[in-house]
Amino acid sequence: MDNFLQEFKVLHKCANPVCSTEFRRLRDGKLFHFQPKPVGKAQQQKTRLTGKTRAVRSVERYWLCDDCSAYVTLTFDQERGMITVPLPGTGSKNTARAVTSV
């Protein structure tokens, strides 16, 4: 259970750094799944049931609330990591902002 909760630690609030909306339900907003780096040979573990080695998938999840997802989206920048960027046609003058993960 601890691993399950730890996996969703980023979802405590909206990923937009200027928004403080708390995460309540998946249906309220937009969920993003991101695999930060390719899985290498060093990132493998044995499964409990079969004892076979399998690749470990490192997945980060981010959530934008309904209000923010109407005018920004998330994208990955090689230098800054996950950032918010305005959606085309929304008229938003906000610049891209880095998303801070917990």
mmCIF file of C-alpha atoms in Angstrom:
data_model
loop_
_atom_site.group_PDB
_atom_site.id
_atom_site.type_symbol
_atom_site.label_atom_id
_atom_site.label_comp_id
_atom_site.label_asym_id
_atom_site.label_seq_id
_atom_site.Cartn_x
_atom_site.Cartn_y
_atom_site.Cartn_z
ATOM 1 C CA MET A 1 0.000 0.000 0.000
ATOM 2 C CA ASP A 2 2.863 2.398 0.765
ATOM 3 C CA ASN A 3 4.247 1.933 -2.765
ATOM 4 C CA PHE A 4 0.813 2.712 -4.207
ATOM 5 C CA LEU A 5 0.539 5.965 -2.239
ATOM 6 C CA GLN A 6 4.122 6.941 -3.007
ATOM 7 C CA GLU A 7 3.459 6.430 -6.704
ATOM 8 C CA PHE A 8 0.762 9.135 -6.621
ATOM 9 C CA LYS A 9 2.596 11.676 -4.444
ATOM 10 C CA VAL A 10 2.714 14.298 -7.228
ATOM 11 C CA LEU A 11 -1.089 14.348 -7.452
ATOM 12 C CA HIS A 12 -1.664 16.333 -4.269
ATOM 13 C CA LYS A 13 -2.496 19.514 -6.233
ATOM 14 C CA CYS A 14 -2.772 20.945 -9.707
ATOM 15 C CA ALA A 15 0.538 20.764 -11.620
ATOM 16 C CA ASN A 16 0.223 24.415 -12.627
ATOM 17 C CA PRO A 17 2.648 26.192 -10.233
ATOM 18 C CA VAL A 18 0.366 29.234 -9.957
ATOM 19 C CA CYS A 19 -2.716 27.163 -9.033
ATOM 20 C CA SER A 20 -3.453 25.819 -5.557
ATOM 21 C CA THR A 21 -6.436 23.589 -6.432
ATOM 22 C CA GLU A 22 -6.144 20.325 -4.513
ATOM 23 C CA PHE A 23 -6.551 16.961 -6.208
ATOM 24 C CA ARG A 24 -9.856 15.292 -5.241
ATOM 25 C CA ARG A 25 -11.057 13.070 -8.111
ATOM 26 C CA LEU A 26 -9.609 11.900 -11.433
ATOM 27 C CA ARG A 27 -12.708 13.043 -13.306
ATOM 28 C CA ASP A 28 -12.093 16.665 -12.253
ATOM 29 C CA GLY A 29 -9.289 17.693 -14.587
ATOM 30 C CA LYS A 30 -6.740 15.999 -16.798
ATOM 31 C CA LEU A 31 -4.192 13.344 -15.814
ATOM 32 C CA PHE A 32 -0.765 13.094 -17.478
ATOM 33 C CA HIS A 33 1.512 10.020 -17.388
ATOM 34 C CA PHE A 34 5.198 10.617 -18.044
ATOM 35 C CA GLN A 35 8.094 8.163 -18.234
ATOM 36 C CA PRO A 36 11.129 10.334 -17.398
ATOM 37 C CA LYS A 37 13.893 8.057 -18.665
ATOM 38 C CA PRO A 38 14.196 4.867 -20.648
ATOM 39 C CA VAL A 39 14.298 1.718 -18.602
ATOM 40 C CA GLY A 40 17.829 0.316 -18.628
ATOM 41 C CA LYS A 41 19.270 -3.008 -17.605
ATOM 42 C CA ALA A 42 20.100 -1.586 -14.165
ATOM 43 C CA GLN A 43 16.401 -0.893 -13.573
ATOM 44 C CA GLN A 44 15.172 -4.462 -13.304
ATOM 45 C CA GLN A 45 13.774 -6.531 -10.465
ATOM 46 C CA LYS A 46 12.495 -10.036 -9.836
ATOM 47 C CA THR A 47 8.749 -10.513 -9.568
ATOM 48 C CA ARG A 48 7.362 -12.016 -6.365
ATOM 49 C CA LEU A 49 5.247 -14.723 -7.966
ATOM 50 C CA THR A 50 7.464 -16.111 -10.711
ATOM 51 C CA GLY A 51 10.936 -14.949 -9.695
ATOM 52 C CA LYS A 52 11.542 -13.819 -13.279
ATOM 53 C CA THR A 53 13.365 -10.567 -13.957
ATOM 54 C CA ARG A 54 11.302 -7.789 -15.483
ATOM 55 C CA ALA A 55 11.930 -4.159 -16.343
ATOM 56 C CA VAL A 56 10.844 -1.591 -13.780
ATOM 57 C CA ARG A 57 8.768 1.189 -15.283
ATOM 58 C CA SER A 58 9.309 4.558 -13.727
ATOM 59 C CA VAL A 59 6.158 6.599 -14.338
ATOM 60 C CA GLU A 60 5.397 10.044 -12.960
ATOM 61 C CA ARG A 61 1.856 11.359 -12.909
ATOM 62 C CA TYR A 62 0.732 14.961 -13.028
ATOM 63 C CA TRP A 63 -2.758 16.400 -12.845
ATOM 64 C CA LEU A 64 -4.205 19.685 -14.111
ATOM 65 C CA CYS A 65 -7.487 20.877 -12.600
ATOM 66 C CA ASP A 66 -10.477 21.620 -14.868
ATOM 67 C CA ASP A 67 -9.832 25.377 -14.864
ATOM 68 C CA CYS A 68 -6.134 25.119 -15.758
ATOM 69 C CA SER A 69 -6.559 22.323 -18.310
ATOM 70 C CA ALA A 70 -8.831 24.670 -20.283
ATOM 71 C CA TYR A 71 -5.901 26.994 -21.085
ATOM 72 C CA VAL A 72 -2.598 25.157 -20.414
ATOM 73 C CA THR A 73 -1.142 21.710 -20.994
ATOM 74 C CA LEU A 74 1.976 19.922 -19.783
ATOM 75 C CA THR A 75 5.002 19.062 -21.868
ATOM 76 C CA PHE A 76 8.518 17.822 -21.160
ATOM 77 C CA ASP A 77 11.471 20.169 -21.659
ATOM 78 C CA GLN A 78 14.954 18.556 -21.649
ATOM 79 C CA GLU A 79 16.435 21.349 -19.506
ATOM 80 C CA ARG A 80 13.548 22.192 -17.166
ATOM 81 C CA GLY A 81 11.596 18.950 -16.943
ATOM 82 C CA MET A 82 7.792 19.041 -16.975
ATOM 83 C CA ILE A 83 6.453 22.507 -17.812
ATOM 84 C CA THR A 84 3.089 24.150 -18.374
ATOM 85 C CA VAL A 85 2.536 25.743 -21.775
ATOM 86 C CA PRO A 86 -0.469 27.697 -23.040
ATOM 87 C CA LEU A 87 -2.845 25.839 -25.347
ATOM 88 C CA PRO A 88 -3.056 27.274 -28.872
ATOM 89 C CA GLY A 89 -5.950 29.656 -29.348
ATOM 90 C CA THR A 90 -6.607 30.284 -25.663
ATOM 91 C CA GLY A 91 -5.279 33.831 -25.725
ATOM 92 C CA SER A 92 -3.221 33.119 -22.622
ATOM 93 C CA LYS A 93 -0.260 35.427 -22.121
ATOM 94 C CA ASN A 94 1.295 33.133 -19.521
ATOM 95 C CA THR A 95 4.778 31.924 -20.381
ATOM 96 C CA ALA A 96 5.910 28.365 -19.898
ATOM 97 C CA ARG A 97 6.549 27.576 -16.241
ATOM 98 C CA ALA A 98 8.446 24.694 -14.724
ATOM 99 C CA VAL A 99 6.350 22.243 -12.747
ATOM 100 C CA THR A 100 7.822 21.477 -9.362
ATOM 101 C CA SER A 101 7.447 17.892 -8.270
ATOM 102 C CA VAL A 102 7.340 16.799 -4.661
#
